[in-house]
Amino acid sequence: MSNRLTHLKELESESIYVLREVAAQLEKPVLLFSGGKDSIVMAYLAYKAFYPAAIPFPFLHIDTGHNFEETIAYRDELVKKLGVKLIVGSVQQSIDAGRVAEETGVNASRNKLQTVTLLDALAEHKFDAALGGARRDEEKARAKERFFSHRDEFGQWDPKNQRPELWNIFNGKKQLGEHFRVFPLSNWTEMDVWQYILQENISLPSLYYTHEREVFERDGVWLAYYPFMQLKAGEEVVRKRVRCRTIGDITCTGVTISEANTLEDIISEIASSRVTERGGRSDDKRSEAAMEDRKKAGYF
């Protein structure tokens, strides 16, 4: 490949710079790892940023207990390959401890419950920076974020009170108990991520490629069916060839009818799609400001 500075090389360089700034300015950072493509790319960027030294911070996965088994298997294989410490925060333990109440009914999901588990894990381990894979093109609330996004002592975010980042100069100063969410992929798009995965030949969970599974349709979105999910009247479980475009809690992760078996196929499919990446995330449809409300409370 040519050594000229392509847009992917520029994005990679910017993200690596942000990762190194976190290591330089903050005392105890952690990388939030979901098993999705964005957090996978961020893990590989962290490897590049500090090679040949080890990645200088652990990974934190908030396990809802309703994660795809393929995601968990991939997570365990990757952390072993990279030689990093993995910390797992359990939503089930938060429920058992009475920290959160499990939702009930046909629309029940543990996705929102992750916020308390995340904030508890950050406080328990005294992390002062949490690196996330969110991108500004994903959703209007995420478009408001800075690279270094300040959180108060309660883990809350105020979108109207953010620090300027002129010339990529980041202000990592904070008071006791406060922390930062840091987003090294802020300026990437979904297509950038997929093109980078292809360029770097990064392996992904099999969920991203076409496979056959039991699904059902709800409000125009196909969802993977698992026995803990409650069906509405008229909903029918069928087998279809699908793939995930984004990965999260099973209850809110929409799947796409697809025959894309290669990265090239996926890139072509996304290029022609008229549905946004998060168009299949049912948790975003709960209200007009669903994501912003969750972020203000401490969500990813």
mmCIF file of N, CA and C in Angstrom, residues 73-148:
data_model
loop_
_atom_site.group_PDB
_atom_site.id
_atom_site.type_symbol
_atom_site.label_atom_id
_atom_site.label_comp_id
_atom_site.label_asym_id
_atom_site.label_seq_id
_atom_site.Cartn_x
_atom_site.Cartn_y
_atom_site.Cartn_z
ATOM 1 N N ALA A 73 -17.550 -15.161 23.302
ATOM 2 C CA ALA A 73 -16.444 -16.007 22.847
ATOM 3 C C ALA A 73 -15.364 -15.164 22.169
ATOM 4 N N TYR A 74 -15.789 -14.219 21.338
ATOM 5 C CA TYR A 74 -14.828 -13.345 20.650
ATOM 6 C C TYR A 74 -14.079 -12.482 21.665
ATOM 7 N N ARG A 75 -14.810 -11.923 22.629
ATOM 8 C CA ARG A 75 -14.192 -11.083 23.666
ATOM 9 C C ARG A 75 -13.069 -11.822 24.381
ATOM 10 N N ASP A 76 -13.352 -13.034 24.822
ATOM 11 C CA ASP A 76 -12.368 -13.802 25.579
ATOM 12 C C ASP A 76 -11.145 -14.140 24.727
ATOM 13 N N GLU A 77 -11.373 -14.429 23.453
ATOM 14 C CA GLU A 77 -10.255 -14.742 22.556
ATOM 15 C C GLU A 77 -9.391 -13.510 22.306
ATOM 16 N N LEU A 78 -10.039 -12.340 22.138
ATOM 17 C CA LEU A 78 -9.282 -11.126 21.829
ATOM 18 C C LEU A 78 -8.431 -10.664 23.007
ATOM 19 N N VAL A 79 -8.989 -10.646 24.215
ATOM 20 C CA VAL A 79 -8.202 -10.169 25.365
ATOM 21 C C VAL A 79 -7.016 -11.098 25.631
ATOM 22 N N LYS A 80 -7.202 -12.385 25.340
ATOM 23 C CA LYS A 80 -6.085 -13.324 25.482
ATOM 24 C C LYS A 80 -5.012 -13.022 24.449
ATOM 25 N N LYS A 81 -5.442 -12.732 23.216
ATOM 26 C CA LYS A 81 -4.503 -12.423 22.131
ATOM 27 C C LYS A 81 -3.725 -11.143 22.416
ATOM 28 N N LEU A 82 -4.409 -10.123 22.942
ATOM 29 C CA LEU A 82 -3.768 -8.833 23.196
ATOM 30 C C LEU A 82 -3.038 -8.798 24.533
ATOM 31 N N GLY A 83 -3.303 -9.762 25.389
ATOM 32 C CA GLY A 83 -2.632 -9.818 26.685
ATOM 33 C C GLY A 83 -3.069 -8.735 27.647
ATOM 34 N N VAL A 84 -4.363 -8.359 27.596
ATOM 35 C CA VAL A 84 -4.864 -7.316 28.490
ATOM 36 C C VAL A 84 -5.744 -7.922 29.583
ATOM 37 N N LYS A 85 -5.865 -7.194 30.672
ATOM 38 C CA LYS A 85 -6.744 -7.617 31.763
ATOM 39 C C LYS A 85 -8.183 -7.267 31.417
ATOM 40 N N LEU A 86 -9.100 -8.182 31.646
ATOM 41 C CA LEU A 86 -10.523 -7.955 31.397
ATOM 42 C C LEU A 86 -11.280 -7.883 32.714
ATOM 43 N N ILE A 87 -12.036 -6.807 32.880
ATOM 44 C CA ILE A 87 -12.931 -6.657 34.029
ATOM 45 C C ILE A 87 -14.357 -6.739 33.504
ATOM 46 N N VAL A 88 -15.189 -7.532 34.145
ATOM 47 C CA VAL A 88 -16.575 -7.696 33.702
ATOM 48 C C VAL A 88 -17.515 -7.164 34.774
ATOM 49 N N GLY A 89 -18.359 -6.206 34.383
ATOM 50 C CA GLY A 89 -19.413 -5.721 35.261
ATOM 51 C C GLY A 89 -20.703 -6.442 34.914
ATOM 52 N N SER A 90 -21.371 -7.013 35.883
ATOM 53 C CA SER A 90 -22.534 -7.853 35.635
ATOM 54 C C SER A 90 -23.833 -7.138 35.983
ATOM 55 N N VAL A 91 -24.705 -6.972 34.979
ATOM 56 C CA VAL A 91 -26.030 -6.409 35.227
ATOM 57 C C VAL A 91 -26.840 -7.348 36.117
ATOM 58 N N GLN A 92 -26.656 -8.656 35.942
ATOM 59 C CA GLN A 92 -27.374 -9.627 36.774
ATOM 60 C C GLN A 92 -27.014 -9.432 38.245
ATOM 61 N N GLN A 93 -25.755 -9.181 38.531
ATOM 62 C CA GLN A 93 -25.351 -8.930 39.920
ATOM 63 C C GLN A 93 -25.963 -7.636 40.443
ATOM 64 N N SER A 94 -26.091 -6.627 39.572
ATOM 65 C CA SER A 94 -26.740 -5.375 39.982
ATOM 66 C C SER A 94 -28.207 -5.620 40.328
ATOM 67 N N ILE A 95 -28.852 -6.479 39.558
ATOM 68 C CA ILE A 95 -30.258 -6.839 39.830
ATOM 69 C C ILE A 95 -30.350 -7.593 41.146
ATOM 70 N N ASP A 96 -29.482 -8.596 41.333
ATOM 71 C CA ASP A 96 -29.509 -9.418 42.550
ATOM 72 C C ASP A 96 -29.237 -8.586 43.803
ATOM 73 N N ALA A 97 -28.409 -7.537 43.648
ATOM 74 C CA ALA A 97 -28.058 -6.691 44.792
ATOM 75 C C ALA A 97 -29.095 -5.601 45.042
ATOM 76 N N GLY A 98 -30.111 -5.532 44.199
ATOM 77 C CA GLY A 98 -31.147 -4.518 44.362
ATOM 78 C C GLY A 98 -30.732 -3.137 43.877
ATOM 79 N N ARG A 99 -29.650 -3.064 43.115
ATOM 80 C CA ARG A 99 -29.199 -1.776 42.592
ATOM 81 C C ARG A 99 -30.099 -1.293 41.460
ATOM 82 N N VAL A 100 -30.662 -2.233 40.720
ATOM 83 C CA VAL A 100 -31.592 -1.908 39.636
ATOM 84 C C VAL A 100 -32.727 -2.919 39.651
ATOM 85 N N ALA A 101 -33.849 -2.523 39.069
ATOM 86 C CA ALA A 101 -35.009 -3.422 38.980
ATOM 87 C C ALA A 101 -35.162 -3.888 37.542
ATOM 88 N N GLU A 102 -35.295 -5.181 37.358
ATOM 89 C CA GLU A 102 -35.422 -5.730 36.009
ATOM 90 C C GLU A 102 -36.755 -5.321 35.395
ATOM 91 N N GLU A 103 -36.711 -4.911 34.138
ATOM 92 C CA GLU A 103 -37.940 -4.557 33.429
ATOM 93 C C GLU A 103 -38.755 -5.811 33.131
ATOM 94 N N THR A 104 -40.041 -5.636 33.031
ATOM 95 C CA THR A 104 -40.934 -6.752 32.707
ATOM 96 C C THR A 104 -41.802 -6.374 31.516
ATOM 97 N N GLY A 105 -42.462 -7.364 30.937
ATOM 98 C CA GLY A 105 -43.340 -7.104 29.805
ATOM 99 C C GLY A 105 -42.678 -7.423 28.481
ATOM 100 N N VAL A 106 -43.418 -7.253 27.409
ATOM 101 C CA VAL A 106 -42.927 -7.649 26.086
ATOM 102 C C VAL A 106 -41.770 -6.786 25.604
ATOM 103 N N ASN A 107 -41.676 -5.558 26.091
ATOM 104 C CA ASN A 107 -40.595 -4.669 25.659
ATOM 105 C C ASN A 107 -39.442 -4.598 26.658
ATOM 106 N N ALA A 108 -39.403 -5.534 27.589
ATOM 107 C CA ALA A 108 -38.377 -5.524 28.626
ATOM 108 C C ALA A 108 -36.986 -5.662 28.020
ATOM 109 N N SER A 109 -36.045 -4.880 28.545
ATOM 110 C CA SER A 109 -34.660 -4.933 28.084
ATOM 111 C C SER A 109 -33.743 -4.585 29.248
ATOM 112 N N ARG A 110 -32.566 -5.148 29.228
ATOM 113 C CA ARG A 110 -31.566 -4.816 30.241
ATOM 114 C C ARG A 110 -30.610 -3.732 29.761
ATOM 115 N N ASN A 111 -30.831 -3.218 28.570
ATOM 116 C CA ASN A 111 -29.888 -2.267 27.992
ATOM 117 C C ASN A 111 -29.729 -1.020 28.862
ATOM 118 N N LYS A 112 -30.841 -0.434 29.279
ATOM 119 C CA LYS A 112 -30.787 0.774 30.099
ATOM 120 C C LYS A 112 -30.158 0.508 31.464
ATOM 121 N N LEU A 113 -30.312 -0.728 31.967
ATOM 122 C CA LEU A 113 -29.801 -1.069 33.293
ATOM 123 C C LEU A 113 -28.279 -1.045 33.349
ATOM 124 N N GLN A 114 -27.632 -1.073 32.183
ATOM 125 C CA GLN A 114 -26.168 -1.080 32.145
ATOM 126 C C GLN A 114 -25.560 0.159 32.796
ATOM 127 N N THR A 115 -26.306 1.269 32.802
ATOM 128 C CA THR A 115 -25.754 2.527 33.307
ATOM 129 C C THR A 115 -25.289 2.403 34.753
ATOM 130 N N VAL A 116 -26.133 1.839 35.604
ATOM 131 C CA VAL A 116 -25.783 1.692 37.025
ATOM 132 C C VAL A 116 -24.590 0.763 37.187
ATOM 133 N N THR A 117 -24.589 -0.348 36.448
ATOM 134 C CA THR A 117 -23.478 -1.298 36.528
ATOM 135 C C THR A 117 -22.178 -0.648 36.093
ATOM 136 N N LEU A 118 -22.238 0.152 35.030
ATOM 137 C CA LEU A 118 -21.045 0.855 34.551
ATOM 138 C C LEU A 118 -20.531 1.837 35.590
ATOM 139 N N LEU A 119 -21.411 2.683 36.120
ATOM 140 C CA LEU A 119 -20.985 3.684 37.097
ATOM 141 C C LEU A 119 -20.439 3.020 38.361
ATOM 142 N N ASP A 120 -21.039 1.913 38.769
ATOM 143 C CA ASP A 120 -20.539 1.181 39.939
ATOM 144 C C ASP A 120 -19.139 0.631 39.677
ATOM 145 N N ALA A 121 -18.907 0.105 38.464
ATOM 146 C CA ALA A 121 -17.594 -0.456 38.126
ATOM 147 C C ALA A 121 -16.535 0.634 38.066
ATOM 148 N N LEU A 122 -16.881 1.789 37.500
ATOM 149 C CA LEU A 122 -15.929 2.903 37.441
ATOM 150 C C LEU A 122 -15.554 3.375 38.838
ATOM 151 N N ALA A 123 -16.568 3.446 39.722
ATOM 152 C CA ALA A 123 -16.309 3.890 41.094
ATOM 153 C C ALA A 123 -15.505 2.856 41.885
ATOM 154 N N GLU A 124 -15.865 1.584 41.719
ATOM 155 C CA GLU A 124 -15.183 0.522 42.465
ATOM 156 C C GLU A 124 -13.688 0.478 42.139
ATOM 157 N N HIS A 125 -13.354 0.617 40.866
ATOM 158 C CA HIS A 125 -11.959 0.507 40.445
ATOM 159 C C HIS A 125 -11.262 1.865 40.351
ATOM 160 N N LYS A 126 -12.011 2.930 40.662
ATOM 161 C CA LYS A 126 -11.468 4.296 40.666
ATOM 162 C C LYS A 126 -10.886 4.705 39.312
ATOM 163 N N PHE A 127 -11.573 4.312 38.234
ATOM 164 C CA PHE A 127 -11.148 4.722 36.899
ATOM 165 C C PHE A 127 -11.482 6.198 36.699
ATOM 166 N N ASP A 128 -10.533 6.932 36.113
ATOM 167 C CA ASP A 128 -10.788 8.359 35.893
ATOM 168 C C ASP A 128 -10.986 8.690 34.411
ATOM 169 N N ALA A 129 -10.944 7.678 33.557
ATOM 170 C CA ALA A 129 -11.250 7.864 32.137
ATOM 171 C C ALA A 129 -11.770 6.551 31.580
ATOM 172 N N ALA A 130 -12.851 6.634 30.834
ATOM 173 C CA ALA A 130 -13.442 5.454 30.193
ATOM 174 C C ALA A 130 -13.464 5.696 28.692
ATOM 175 N N LEU A 131 -12.660 4.926 27.969
ATOM 176 C CA LEU A 131 -12.553 5.066 26.522
ATOM 177 C C LEU A 131 -13.691 4.326 25.842
ATOM 178 N N GLY A 132 -14.483 5.042 25.048
ATOM 179 C CA GLY A 132 -15.624 4.444 24.365
ATOM 180 C C GLY A 132 -15.486 4.523 22.858
ATOM 181 N N GLY A 133 -16.185 3.634 22.156
ATOM 182 C CA GLY A 133 -16.104 3.569 20.705
ATOM 183 C C GLY A 133 -17.173 4.350 19.978
ATOM 184 N N ALA A 134 -17.886 5.236 20.675
ATOM 185 C CA ALA A 134 -18.960 6.000 20.030
ATOM 186 C C ALA A 134 -18.396 6.933 18.965
ATOM 187 N N ARG A 135 -19.200 7.153 17.907
ATOM 188 C CA ARG A 135 -18.827 8.054 16.823
ATOM 189 C C ARG A 135 -19.910 9.120 16.669
ATOM 190 N N ARG A 136 -19.517 10.297 16.208
ATOM 191 C CA ARG A 136 -20.460 11.410 16.101
ATOM 192 C C ARG A 136 -21.524 11.186 15.030
ATOM 193 N N ASP A 137 -21.263 10.316 14.055
ATOM 194 C CA ASP A 137 -22.238 10.109 12.981
ATOM 195 C C ASP A 137 -23.342 9.134 13.374
ATOM 196 N N GLU A 138 -23.216 8.494 14.529
ATOM 197 C CA GLU A 138 -24.168 7.456 14.917
ATOM 198 C C GLU A 138 -25.558 7.999 15.255
ATOM 199 N N GLU A 139 -25.575 9.092 16.007
ATOM 200 C CA GLU A 139 -26.840 9.530 16.599
ATOM 201 C C GLU A 139 -26.679 10.977 17.039
ATOM 202 N N LYS A 140 -27.774 11.754 17.038
ATOM 203 C CA LYS A 140 -27.674 13.194 17.279
ATOM 204 C C LYS A 140 -27.120 13.550 18.655
ATOM 205 N N ALA A 141 -27.391 12.728 19.677
ATOM 206 C CA ALA A 141 -26.836 13.023 21.003
ATOM 207 C C ALA A 141 -25.330 12.809 21.011
ATOM 208 N N ARG A 142 -24.871 11.771 20.311
ATOM 209 C CA ARG A 142 -23.434 11.503 20.273
ATOM 210 C C ARG A 142 -22.692 12.541 19.447
ATOM 211 N N ALA A 143 -23.397 13.211 18.560
ATOM 212 C CA ALA A 143 -22.770 14.266 17.755
ATOM 213 C C ALA A 143 -22.383 15.464 18.614
ATOM 214 N N LYS A 144 -22.930 15.562 19.821
ATOM 215 C CA LYS A 144 -22.640 16.692 20.711
ATOM 216 C C LYS A 144 -21.382 16.484 21.550
ATOM 217 N N GLU A 145 -20.837 15.278 21.519
ATOM 218 C CA GLU A 145 -19.707 14.955 22.387
ATOM 219 C C GLU A 145 -18.398 15.556 21.892
ATOM 220 N N ARG A 146 -17.512 15.888 22.835
ATOM 221 C CA ARG A 146 -16.127 16.206 22.548
ATOM 222 C C ARG A 146 -15.319 14.905 22.588
ATOM 223 N N PHE A 147 -14.023 14.986 22.228
ATOM 224 C CA PHE A 147 -13.148 13.823 22.410
ATOM 225 C C PHE A 147 -13.048 13.487 23.895
ATOM 226 N N PHE A 148 -12.721 14.515 24.722
ATOM 227 C CA PHE A 148 -12.679 14.353 26.175
ATOM 228 C C PHE A 148 -13.993 14.893 26.727
#
